[in-house]
Structures are given as C-alpha cells and as structure tokens.
C-alpha cells in the first residue's frame, strides 16, 4: 500500500516573512495521514527549516545546480541545500525545462548528484499541449522518465518520486481528467517495471500535478495509480493547501 505524498511548490513566491507565516499555519494544522513536503524559494529555506523543526513536514528545494561547487554564478548547490536541512529537491519541473532550457541530460546529472548526497528527488515529467494533441504524450513522458533515471540504481529508487505534470495543466486552471491522468501514470509504472522490476514499480510514488485544488483532489487521488499531488498555486495559501494535505482525513 503506497502512502499518499502531497507536495507544495511555492515557485518564485513569498518573502521570508510570508514564508514563515505560511509554514507556521501548515505546522499548526497538525499531522497528516499523508507524507507532506513544501518547497519554498531558496531565500526562505533557512527560516522555514526552523519553523518545521519537530514536525513531519519535509523541506524541499525547487531546483539545484549541476555541480557541487565552483564557477556557477547564481546557482545553489546540493551541499548548500544539505546545509539548510533540505531533504528533497524537485528536478525537471516544466518551468525549468521550458523557460530555462534544461535538457534530460542536465536533469539526469542533477538527479544522480542529489542521490549521491542522499537527497530525495521529485522528477517531473509531462507533455505540452501540442505534444498531447499530436498523440505524443506517452512517448514524451517515457523519454523524460528513461533519460532522467539513467544511472539510477534500483537501491536508490525509494528516494525517487515521479510527478506527472502535463504542461498544459500547470497554472492554467485546466486539470487532466482523473482517467486521463491515471492512464499516463500507468504508462509510467509500466516503464518502471521494465526498467527495475515489479516490486519497485508497485512501490514507487507517482504524483499528479496541474491545477490540483481542494475541489478536485479527492477524485484525482481515487485513481488506482495516482499516489499524491505536486501542487503549485493552491499551495500558496493555508486555506487551500490544508484541505489538499488532508483530503482523506
Ligand atoms: C506546479 O507548479 O508543479 C503545478 C502543478 O502548478 P499548479 O498547481 O499551479 O498548476
């Protein structure tokens, strides 16, 4: 039985003060049945880490550099994240792929670096609207998955979560129907079976992301292969994130 995993990606939002306020509200909501993670912007990680001490809420980062240290102006390294008690990093988010041109190769290097330093990873995959309309959703997602996981040993798979996020559903208010999302989740799980085996595929958590809200989370999570959510917009307010965190309470 897979434990549901709800993650909030705050993207480029919240000052340190605002981040502390939101993290405090989530902390005060008490513990959840589900695994919960929040990913504030880099500037608020330290302060939010203090707020989360003693809670079960996991601290995540939204990205990470390709190298451990050195001449990478403007980047944040895995060592710096570890230093701030970060447990998880989101890699391959569609905004990183499509706005900042991150390739599967870059994402794969980051994944292996994160695993070397014992960070958990959420690997995001998902097709654009054009790719979906031309019947390429499955092949695009499969390629991102296979390339992203190159060199990842099965022993490290428990540290990986996959987030299926159709690009056309992110921040647009459009959600994939639960059945459409589940169909792609099944493709992902089948590929994990081929790559690693049945036991590993049964255990891996596959989140859905794309305009998840309190009003649609229950139907999405009811699908057989949807094991959680990666939430953007609705993660920015306690009044919308707490009901998602506790959708099955
Ligand atoms: C995301 O950023 O990963 C996301 C799914 O955003 P939203 O929930 O706003 O669509």
PDB file of C-alpha atoms and ligand atoms in Angstrom:
ATOM      1  CA  UNK A   1       0.000   0.000   0.000  1.00  0.00           C
ATOM      2  CA  UNK A   2       1.569   3.283  -1.119  1.00  0.00           C
ATOM      3  CA  UNK A   3       1.378   6.245   1.266  1.00  0.00           C
ATOM      4  CA  UNK A   4      -0.016   9.338  -0.427  1.00  0.00           C
ATOM      5  CA  UNK A   5       2.510  12.154  -0.895  1.00  0.00           C
ATOM      6  CA  UNK A   6       1.352  15.771  -1.162  1.00  0.00           C
ATOM      7  CA  UNK A   7       3.954  18.388  -2.071  1.00  0.00           C
ATOM      8  CA  UNK A   8       3.664  22.157  -2.374  1.00  0.00           C
ATOM      9  CA  UNK A   9       5.860  24.015  -4.846  1.00  0.00           C
ATOM     10  CA  UNK A  10       5.834  27.688  -3.893  1.00  0.00           C
ATOM     11  CA  UNK A  11       7.791  28.695  -7.015  1.00  0.00           C
ATOM     12  CA  UNK A  12       9.049  32.317  -7.035  1.00  0.00           C
ATOM     13  CA  UNK A  13       6.638  33.499  -4.363  1.00  0.00           C
ATOM     14  CA  UNK A  14       6.867  34.651  -0.721  1.00  0.00           C
ATOM     15  CA  UNK A  15       9.267  36.848   1.177  1.00  0.00           C
ATOM     16  CA  UNK A  16      10.920  35.258   4.209  1.00  0.00           C
ATOM     17  CA  UNK A  17       8.227  36.743   6.468  1.00  0.00           C
ATOM     18  CA  UNK A  18       5.384  35.467   4.285  1.00  0.00           C
ATOM     19  CA  UNK A  19       7.017  32.048   4.020  1.00  0.00           C
ATOM     20  CA  UNK A  20       7.357  31.761   7.801  1.00  0.00           C
ATOM     21  CA  UNK A  21       3.700  32.729   8.225  1.00  0.00           C
ATOM     22  CA  UNK A  22       2.500  30.069   5.770  1.00  0.00           C
ATOM     23  CA  UNK A  23       4.809  27.358   7.144  1.00  0.00           C
ATOM     24  CA  UNK A  24       3.583  28.163  10.668  1.00  0.00           C
ATOM     25  CA  UNK A  25      -0.050  27.835   9.552  1.00  0.00           C
ATOM     26  CA  UNK A  26       0.675  24.443   7.986  1.00  0.00           C
ATOM     27  CA  UNK A  27       2.507  23.304  11.105  1.00  0.00           C
ATOM     28  CA  UNK A  28      -0.433  24.355  13.264  1.00  0.00           C
ATOM     29  CA  UNK A  29      -2.779  22.278  11.111  1.00  0.00           C
ATOM     30  CA  UNK A  30      -1.270  19.231  12.852  1.00  0.00           C
ATOM     31  CA  UNK A  31      -0.034  15.992  11.428  1.00  0.00           C
ATOM     32  CA  UNK A  32      -1.481  14.445   8.288  1.00  0.00           C
ATOM     33  CA  UNK A  33      -2.067  10.854   7.214  1.00  0.00           C
ATOM     34  CA  UNK A  34      -0.046  11.701   4.124  1.00  0.00           C
ATOM     35  CA  UNK A  35       3.597  12.463   3.506  1.00  0.00           C
ATOM     36  CA  UNK A  36       3.813  16.273   3.181  1.00  0.00           C
ATOM     37  CA  UNK A  37       6.555  18.391   1.637  1.00  0.00           C
ATOM     38  CA  UNK A  38       6.838  22.120   0.986  1.00  0.00           C
ATOM     39  CA  UNK A  39       9.351  23.764  -1.330  1.00  0.00           C
ATOM     40  CA  UNK A  40       9.769  27.469  -0.540  1.00  0.00           C
ATOM     41  CA  UNK A  41      12.106  29.687  -2.584  1.00  0.00           C
ATOM     42  CA  UNK A  42      15.825  29.327  -1.733  1.00  0.00           C
ATOM     43  CA  UNK A  43      15.826  32.609   0.234  1.00  0.00           C
ATOM     44  CA  UNK A  44      13.269  31.269   2.721  1.00  0.00           C
ATOM     45  CA  UNK A  45      14.681  27.745   3.209  1.00  0.00           C
ATOM     46  CA  UNK A  46      16.652  28.577   6.324  1.00  0.00           C
ATOM     47  CA  UNK A  47      13.778  30.314   8.112  1.00  0.00           C
ATOM     48  CA  UNK A  48      11.214  27.692   7.070  1.00  0.00           C
ATOM     49  CA  UNK A  49      13.571  24.931   8.205  1.00  0.00           C
ATOM     50  CA  UNK A  50      13.447  26.435  11.713  1.00  0.00           C
ATOM     51  CA  UNK A  51       9.633  26.516  11.658  1.00  0.00           C
ATOM     52  CA  UNK A  52       9.409  22.883  10.529  1.00  0.00           C
ATOM     53  CA  UNK A  53      11.701  21.503  13.248  1.00  0.00           C
ATOM     54  CA  UNK A  54       9.877  18.829  15.212  1.00  0.00           C
ATOM     55  CA  UNK A  55       7.125  18.449  12.584  1.00  0.00           C
ATOM     56  CA  UNK A  56       6.674  15.734   9.967  1.00  0.00           C
ATOM     57  CA  UNK A  57       6.589  18.260   7.130  1.00  0.00           C
ATOM     58  CA  UNK A  58       9.540  17.732   4.827  1.00  0.00           C
ATOM     59  CA  UNK A  59      11.580  20.640   3.493  1.00  0.00           C
ATOM     60  CA  UNK A  60      12.169  20.701  -0.244  1.00  0.00           C
ATOM     61  CA  UNK A  61      14.033  22.853  -2.742  1.00  0.00           C
ATOM     62  CA  UNK A  62      12.734  23.723  -6.202  1.00  0.00           C
ATOM     63  CA  UNK A  63      15.964  23.161  -8.101  1.00  0.00           C
ATOM     64  CA  UNK A  64      19.673  22.527  -7.650  1.00  0.00           C
ATOM     65  CA  UNK A  65      22.880  23.145  -9.584  1.00  0.00           C
ATOM     66  CA  UNK A  66      24.504  20.539 -11.787  1.00  0.00           C
ATOM     67  CA  UNK A  67      27.777  20.741  -9.806  1.00  0.00           C
ATOM     68  CA  UNK A  68      28.744  20.601  -6.141  1.00  0.00           C
ATOM     69  CA  UNK A  69      30.637  23.897  -6.094  1.00  0.00           C
ATOM     70  CA  UNK A  70      32.711  26.252  -8.205  1.00  0.00           C
ATOM     71  CA  UNK A  71      32.170  28.722 -11.021  1.00  0.00           C
ATOM     72  CA  UNK A  72      28.374  28.589 -11.381  1.00  0.00           C
ATOM     73  CA  UNK A  73      27.276  32.160 -10.761  1.00  0.00           C
ATOM     74  CA  UNK A  74      23.753  32.397  -9.429  1.00  0.00           C
ATOM     75  CA  UNK A  75      23.351  28.688  -8.754  1.00  0.00           C
ATOM     76  CA  UNK A  76      22.670  26.822  -5.488  1.00  0.00           C
ATOM     77  CA  UNK A  77      24.490  23.562  -4.826  1.00  0.00           C
ATOM     78  CA  UNK A  78      23.439  20.308  -3.229  1.00  0.00           C
ATOM     79  CA  UNK A  79      25.881  20.980  -0.374  1.00  0.00           C
ATOM     80  CA  UNK A  80      24.168  24.299   0.360  1.00  0.00           C
ATOM     81  CA  UNK A  81      20.782  22.588   0.395  1.00  0.00           C
ATOM     82  CA  UNK A  82      22.039  19.898   2.774  1.00  0.00           C
ATOM     83  CA  UNK A  83      23.445  22.655   4.964  1.00  0.00           C
ATOM     84  CA  UNK A  84      19.911  24.074   5.346  1.00  0.00           C
ATOM     85  CA  UNK A  85      18.354  20.707   6.276  1.00  0.00           C
ATOM     86  CA  UNK A  86      16.679  20.266   2.902  1.00  0.00           C
ATOM     87  CA  UNK A  87      15.538  16.655   2.393  1.00  0.00           C
ATOM     88  CA  UNK A  88      14.127  16.742  -1.118  1.00  0.00           C
ATOM     89  CA  UNK A  89      14.661  18.521  -4.406  1.00  0.00           C
ATOM     90  CA  UNK A  90      12.223  18.987  -7.289  1.00  0.00           C
ATOM     91  CA  UNK A  91      14.034  18.367 -10.587  1.00  0.00           C
ATOM     92  CA  UNK A  92      12.890  18.630 -14.183  1.00  0.00           C
ATOM     93  CA  UNK A  93       9.937  20.917 -13.453  1.00  0.00           C
ATOM     94  CA  UNK A  94       8.382  22.039 -16.735  1.00  0.00           C
ATOM     95  CA  UNK A  95       9.299  25.655 -15.983  1.00  0.00           C
ATOM     96  CA  UNK A  96      12.959  24.582 -15.710  1.00  0.00           C
ATOM     97  CA  UNK A  97      12.652  22.593 -18.945  1.00  0.00           C
ATOM     98  CA  UNK A  98      10.716  25.131 -20.999  1.00  0.00           C
ATOM     99  CA  UNK A  99      11.756  28.552 -19.648  1.00  0.00           C
ATOM    100  CA  UNK A 100      15.368  27.742 -18.713  1.00  0.00           C
ATOM    101  CA  UNK A 101      16.084  25.108 -21.359  1.00  0.00           C
ATOM    102  CA  UNK A 102      17.036  22.252 -19.039  1.00  0.00           C
ATOM    103  CA  UNK A 103      17.569  19.080 -21.040  1.00  0.00           C
ATOM    104  CA  UNK A 104      17.017  15.499 -19.956  1.00  0.00           C
ATOM    105  CA  UNK A 105      20.791  15.171 -19.750  1.00  0.00           C
ATOM    106  CA  UNK A 106      21.128  18.080 -17.319  1.00  0.00           C
ATOM    107  CA  UNK A 107      18.213  16.839 -15.243  1.00  0.00           C
ATOM    108  CA  UNK A 108      19.735  13.352 -15.127  1.00  0.00           C
ATOM    109  CA  UNK A 109      23.064  14.715 -13.869  1.00  0.00           C
ATOM    110  CA  UNK A 110      21.270  16.658 -11.153  1.00  0.00           C
ATOM    111  CA  UNK A 111      19.284  13.583 -10.114  1.00  0.00           C
ATOM    112  CA  UNK A 112      22.404  11.457  -9.735  1.00  0.00           C
ATOM    113  CA  UNK A 113      24.179  14.232  -7.822  1.00  0.00           C
ATOM    114  CA  UNK A 114      21.219  14.649  -5.457  1.00  0.00           C
ATOM    115  CA  UNK A 115      21.101  10.891  -4.808  1.00  0.00           C
ATOM    116  CA  UNK A 116      24.841  10.771  -4.132  1.00  0.00           C
ATOM    117  CA  UNK A 117      24.231  13.290  -1.359  1.00  0.00           C
ATOM    118  CA  UNK A 118      21.193  11.417  -0.043  1.00  0.00           C
ATOM    119  CA  UNK A 119      18.603  13.980  -1.072  1.00  0.00           C
ATOM    120  CA  UNK A 120      15.230  12.647  -2.144  1.00  0.00           C
ATOM    121  CA  UNK A 121      14.130  13.689  -5.625  1.00  0.00           C
ATOM    122  CA  UNK A 122      10.830  14.503  -7.271  1.00  0.00           C
ATOM    123  CA  UNK A 123      11.370  14.015 -11.004  1.00  0.00           C
ATOM    124  CA  UNK A 124       8.781  15.945 -13.015  1.00  0.00           C
ATOM    125  CA  UNK A 125       7.710  14.725 -16.438  1.00  0.00           C
ATOM    126  CA  UNK A 126       4.937  15.897 -18.730  1.00  0.00           C
ATOM    127  CA  UNK A 127       3.939  16.748 -22.263  1.00  0.00           C
ATOM    128  CA  UNK A 128       2.979  20.092 -23.810  1.00  0.00           C
ATOM    129  CA  UNK A 129      -0.454  20.680 -25.344  1.00  0.00           C
ATOM    130  CA  UNK A 130       0.992  20.376 -28.847  1.00  0.00           C
ATOM    131  CA  UNK A 131       2.607  17.046 -27.955  1.00  0.00           C
ATOM    132  CA  UNK A 132      -0.655  15.762 -26.467  1.00  0.00           C
ATOM    133  CA  UNK A 133      -2.690  16.845 -29.472  1.00  0.00           C
ATOM    134  CA  UNK A 134      -0.295  15.131 -31.836  1.00  0.00           C
ATOM    135  CA  UNK A 135      -0.586  11.860 -29.904  1.00  0.00           C
ATOM    136  CA  UNK A 136       2.908  12.039 -28.405  1.00  0.00           C
ATOM    137  CA  UNK A 137       2.067  12.308 -24.683  1.00  0.00           C
ATOM    138  CA  UNK A 138       3.143   8.749 -23.836  1.00  0.00           C
ATOM    139  CA  UNK A 139       6.364   8.809 -25.827  1.00  0.00           C
ATOM    140  CA  UNK A 140       7.406  12.230 -24.463  1.00  0.00           C
ATOM    141  CA  UNK A 141       6.773  11.226 -20.860  1.00  0.00           C
ATOM    142  CA  UNK A 142       8.513   7.871 -21.341  1.00  0.00           C
ATOM    143  CA  UNK A 143      11.597   9.527 -22.842  1.00  0.00           C
ATOM    144  CA  UNK A 144      11.813  12.067 -19.989  1.00  0.00           C
ATOM    145  CA  UNK A 145      11.485   9.223 -17.491  1.00  0.00           C
ATOM    146  CA  UNK A 146      14.061   6.925 -19.061  1.00  0.00           C
ATOM    147  CA  UNK A 147      16.599   9.706 -19.677  1.00  0.00           C
ATOM    148  CA  UNK A 148      16.033  11.175 -16.231  1.00  0.00           C
ATOM    149  CA  UNK A 149      16.667   7.855 -14.496  1.00  0.00           C
ATOM    150  CA  UNK A 150      19.837   6.891 -16.402  1.00  0.00           C
ATOM    151  CA  UNK A 151      22.406   5.534 -13.979  1.00  0.00           C
ATOM    152  CA  UNK A 152      19.945   5.400 -11.068  1.00  0.00           C
ATOM    153  CA  UNK A 153      20.319   2.024  -9.335  1.00  0.00           C
ATOM    154  CA  UNK A 154      17.253   0.211  -8.029  1.00  0.00           C
ATOM    155  CA  UNK A 155      18.572   0.660  -4.474  1.00  0.00           C
ATOM    156  CA  UNK A 156      18.085   4.408  -4.934  1.00  0.00           C
ATOM    157  CA  UNK A 157      14.578   4.156  -6.342  1.00  0.00           C
ATOM    158  CA  UNK A 158      12.877   4.551  -2.925  1.00  0.00           C
ATOM    159  CA  UNK A 159      14.399   8.067  -2.885  1.00  0.00           C
ATOM    160  CA  UNK A 160      12.662   8.963  -6.158  1.00  0.00           C
ATOM    161  CA  UNK A 161       9.121  10.193  -6.660  1.00  0.00           C
ATOM    162  CA  UNK A 162       7.793  10.798 -10.150  1.00  0.00           C
ATOM    163  CA  UNK A 163       5.448  13.739 -10.736  1.00  0.00           C
ATOM    164  CA  UNK A 164       3.357  13.599 -13.895  1.00  0.00           C
ATOM    165  CA  UNK A 165       2.576  17.196 -14.746  1.00  0.00           C
ATOM    166  CA  UNK A 166       1.015  17.837 -18.141  1.00  0.00           C
ATOM    167  CA  UNK A 167       2.426  21.245 -19.062  1.00  0.00           C
ATOM    168  CA  UNK A 168      -0.940  22.440 -20.377  1.00  0.00           C
ATOM    169  CA  UNK A 169      -2.485  21.878 -16.930  1.00  0.00           C
ATOM    170  CA  UNK A 170       0.093  23.794 -14.876  1.00  0.00           C
ATOM    171  CA  UNK A 171      -1.189  27.104 -13.571  1.00  0.00           C
ATOM    172  CA  UNK A 172      -3.904  27.183 -16.237  1.00  0.00           C
ATOM    173  CA  UNK A 173      -6.891  26.006 -14.218  1.00  0.00           C
ATOM    174  CA  UNK A 174      -7.195  23.083 -16.675  1.00  0.00           C
ATOM    175  CA  UNK A 175      -6.832  19.706 -14.993  1.00  0.00           C
ATOM    176  CA  UNK A 176      -6.350  16.415 -16.778  1.00  0.00           C
ATOM    177  CA  UNK A 177      -9.390  14.252 -16.128  1.00  0.00           C
ATOM    178  CA  UNK A 178      -8.645  11.705 -13.408  1.00  0.00           C
ATOM    179  CA  UNK A 179      -8.915   8.926 -16.014  1.00  0.00           C
ATOM    180  CA  UNK A 180      -6.564  10.647 -18.499  1.00  0.00           C
ATOM    181  CA  UNK A 181      -4.010  11.322 -15.760  1.00  0.00           C
ATOM    182  CA  UNK A 182      -4.278   7.758 -14.495  1.00  0.00           C
ATOM    183  CA  UNK A 183      -3.649   6.399 -17.989  1.00  0.00           C
ATOM    184  CA  UNK A 184      -0.279   8.182 -18.122  1.00  0.00           C
ATOM    185  CA  UNK A 185       0.517   7.117 -14.541  1.00  0.00           C
ATOM    186  CA  UNK A 186       0.015   3.524 -15.688  1.00  0.00           C
ATOM    187  CA  UNK A 187       2.421   4.072 -18.584  1.00  0.00           C
ATOM    188  CA  UNK A 188       4.992   5.414 -16.103  1.00  0.00           C
ATOM    189  CA  UNK A 189       4.540   2.473 -13.736  1.00  0.00           C
ATOM    190  CA  UNK A 190       4.824   0.012 -16.623  1.00  0.00           C
ATOM    191  CA  UNK A 191       8.080   1.609 -17.710  1.00  0.00           C
ATOM    192  CA  UNK A 192       9.413   1.395 -14.143  1.00  0.00           C
ATOM    193  CA  UNK A 193       8.500  -2.313 -14.205  1.00  0.00           C
ATOM    194  CA  UNK A 194      10.524  -2.770 -17.401  1.00  0.00           C
ATOM    195  CA  UNK A 195      13.468  -0.800 -16.025  1.00  0.00           C
ATOM    196  CA  UNK A 196      13.552  -2.063 -12.422  1.00  0.00           C
ATOM    197  CA  UNK A 197      11.005  -4.805 -11.831  1.00  0.00           C
ATOM    198  CA  UNK A 198       7.507  -5.261 -10.477  1.00  0.00           C
ATOM    199  CA  UNK A 199       8.240  -4.776  -6.782  1.00  0.00           C
ATOM    200  CA  UNK A 200       9.946  -1.435  -7.453  1.00  0.00           C
ATOM    201  CA  UNK A 201       7.127  -0.295  -9.758  1.00  0.00           C
ATOM    202  CA  UNK A 202       4.481  -1.201  -7.160  1.00  0.00           C
ATOM    203  CA  UNK A 203       6.321   0.820  -4.521  1.00  0.00           C
ATOM    204  CA  UNK A 204       7.167   3.981  -6.440  1.00  0.00           C
ATOM    205  CA  UNK A 205       5.058   7.057  -5.727  1.00  0.00           C
ATOM    206  CA  UNK A 206       3.667   8.816  -8.804  1.00  0.00           C
ATOM    207  CA  UNK A 207       2.184  12.230  -8.098  1.00  0.00           C
ATOM    208  CA  UNK A 208      -0.125  14.187 -10.371  1.00  0.00           C
ATOM    209  CA  UNK A 209       0.411  17.920 -10.805  1.00  0.00           C
ATOM    210  CA  UNK A 210      -1.539  20.535 -12.726  1.00  0.00           C
ATOM    211  CA  UNK A 211      -4.178  22.790 -11.180  1.00  0.00           C
ATOM    212  CA  UNK A 212      -4.852  20.491  -8.224  1.00  0.00           C
ATOM    213  CA  UNK A 213      -7.347  22.191  -5.897  1.00  0.00           C
ATOM    214  CA  UNK A 214      -9.390  21.232  -2.823  1.00  0.00           C
ATOM    215  CA  UNK A 215     -12.344  20.613  -5.173  1.00  0.00           C
ATOM    216  CA  UNK A 216     -10.656  18.099  -7.490  1.00  0.00           C
ATOM    217  CA  UNK A 217      -8.052  16.392  -5.281  1.00  0.00           C
ATOM    218  CA  UNK A 218     -10.319  13.622  -3.985  1.00  0.00           C
ATOM    219  CA  UNK A 219     -11.365  12.467  -7.469  1.00  0.00           C
ATOM    220  CA  UNK A 220      -7.771  12.526  -8.709  1.00  0.00           C
ATOM    221  CA  UNK A 221      -6.444  10.607  -5.694  1.00  0.00           C
ATOM    222  CA  UNK A 222      -9.178   7.980  -6.070  1.00  0.00           C
ATOM    223  CA  UNK A 223      -7.481   6.713  -9.245  1.00  0.00           C
ATOM    224  CA  UNK A 224      -5.519   3.477  -8.857  1.00  0.00           C
ATOM    225  CA  UNK A 225      -2.127   4.811  -9.945  1.00  0.00           C
ATOM    226  CA  UNK A 226      -2.250   8.391  -8.636  1.00  0.00           C
ATOM    227  CA  UNK A 227      -0.393   8.404  -5.316  1.00  0.00           C
ATOM    228  CA  UNK A 228      -0.266  12.060  -4.426  1.00  0.00           C
ATOM    229  CA  UNK A 229      -0.058  15.567  -5.804  1.00  0.00           C
ATOM    230  CA  UNK A 230       2.501  18.212  -6.644  1.00  0.00           C
ATOM    231  CA  UNK A 231       0.650  21.466  -6.075  1.00  0.00           C
ATOM    232  CA  UNK A 232       1.602  24.949  -7.268  1.00  0.00           C
ATOM    233  CA  UNK A 233      -0.958  27.763  -6.995  1.00  0.00           C
ATOM    234  CA  UNK A 234      -3.098  26.110  -4.326  1.00  0.00           C
ATOM    235  CA  UNK A 235      -0.014  25.527  -2.153  1.00  0.00           C
ATOM    236  CA  UNK A 236       0.412  29.276  -1.618  1.00  0.00           C
ATOM    237  CA  UNK A 237      -2.412  29.637   0.895  1.00  0.00           C
ATOM    238  CA  UNK A 238      -3.097  27.613   4.022  1.00  0.00           C
ATOM    239  CA  UNK A 239      -6.831  27.711   3.292  1.00  0.00           C
ATOM    240  CA  UNK A 240      -6.328  25.827   0.015  1.00  0.00           C
ATOM    241  CA  UNK A 241      -3.281  23.685   0.856  1.00  0.00           C
ATOM    242  CA  UNK A 242      -4.505  22.285   4.201  1.00  0.00           C
ATOM    243  CA  UNK A 243      -7.633  20.685   2.658  1.00  0.00           C
ATOM    244  CA  UNK A 244      -5.407  19.148  -0.055  1.00  0.00           C
ATOM    245  CA  UNK A 245      -2.909  17.906   2.568  1.00  0.00           C
ATOM    246  CA  UNK A 246      -5.785  16.295   4.430  1.00  0.00           C
ATOM    247  CA  UNK A 247      -8.019  15.280   1.513  1.00  0.00           C
ATOM    248  CA  UNK A 248      -8.510  11.812   3.007  1.00  0.00           C
ATOM    249  CA  UNK A 249      -8.905  12.801   6.648  1.00  0.00           C
TER     250      UNK A 249
HETATM  251  C1  LIG B   1       3.385  23.004 -10.383  1.00  0.00           C
HETATM  252  O1  LIG B   1       3.954  24.060 -10.389  1.00  0.00           O
HETATM  253  O2  LIG B   1       4.068  21.984 -10.252  1.00  0.00           O
HETATM  254  C2  LIG B   1       1.937  22.985 -10.517  1.00  0.00           C
HETATM  255  C3  LIG B   1       1.348  21.832 -10.658  1.00  0.00           C
HETATM  256  O3  LIG B   1       1.273  24.188 -10.509  1.00  0.00           O
HETATM  257  P1  LIG B   1      -0.329  24.417 -10.407  1.00  0.00           P
HETATM  258  O4  LIG B   1      -0.829  23.556  -9.289  1.00  0.00           O
HETATM  259  O5  LIG B   1      -0.493  25.879 -10.120  1.00  0.00           O
HETATM  260  O6  LIG B   1      -0.908  24.022 -11.727  1.00  0.00           O
END
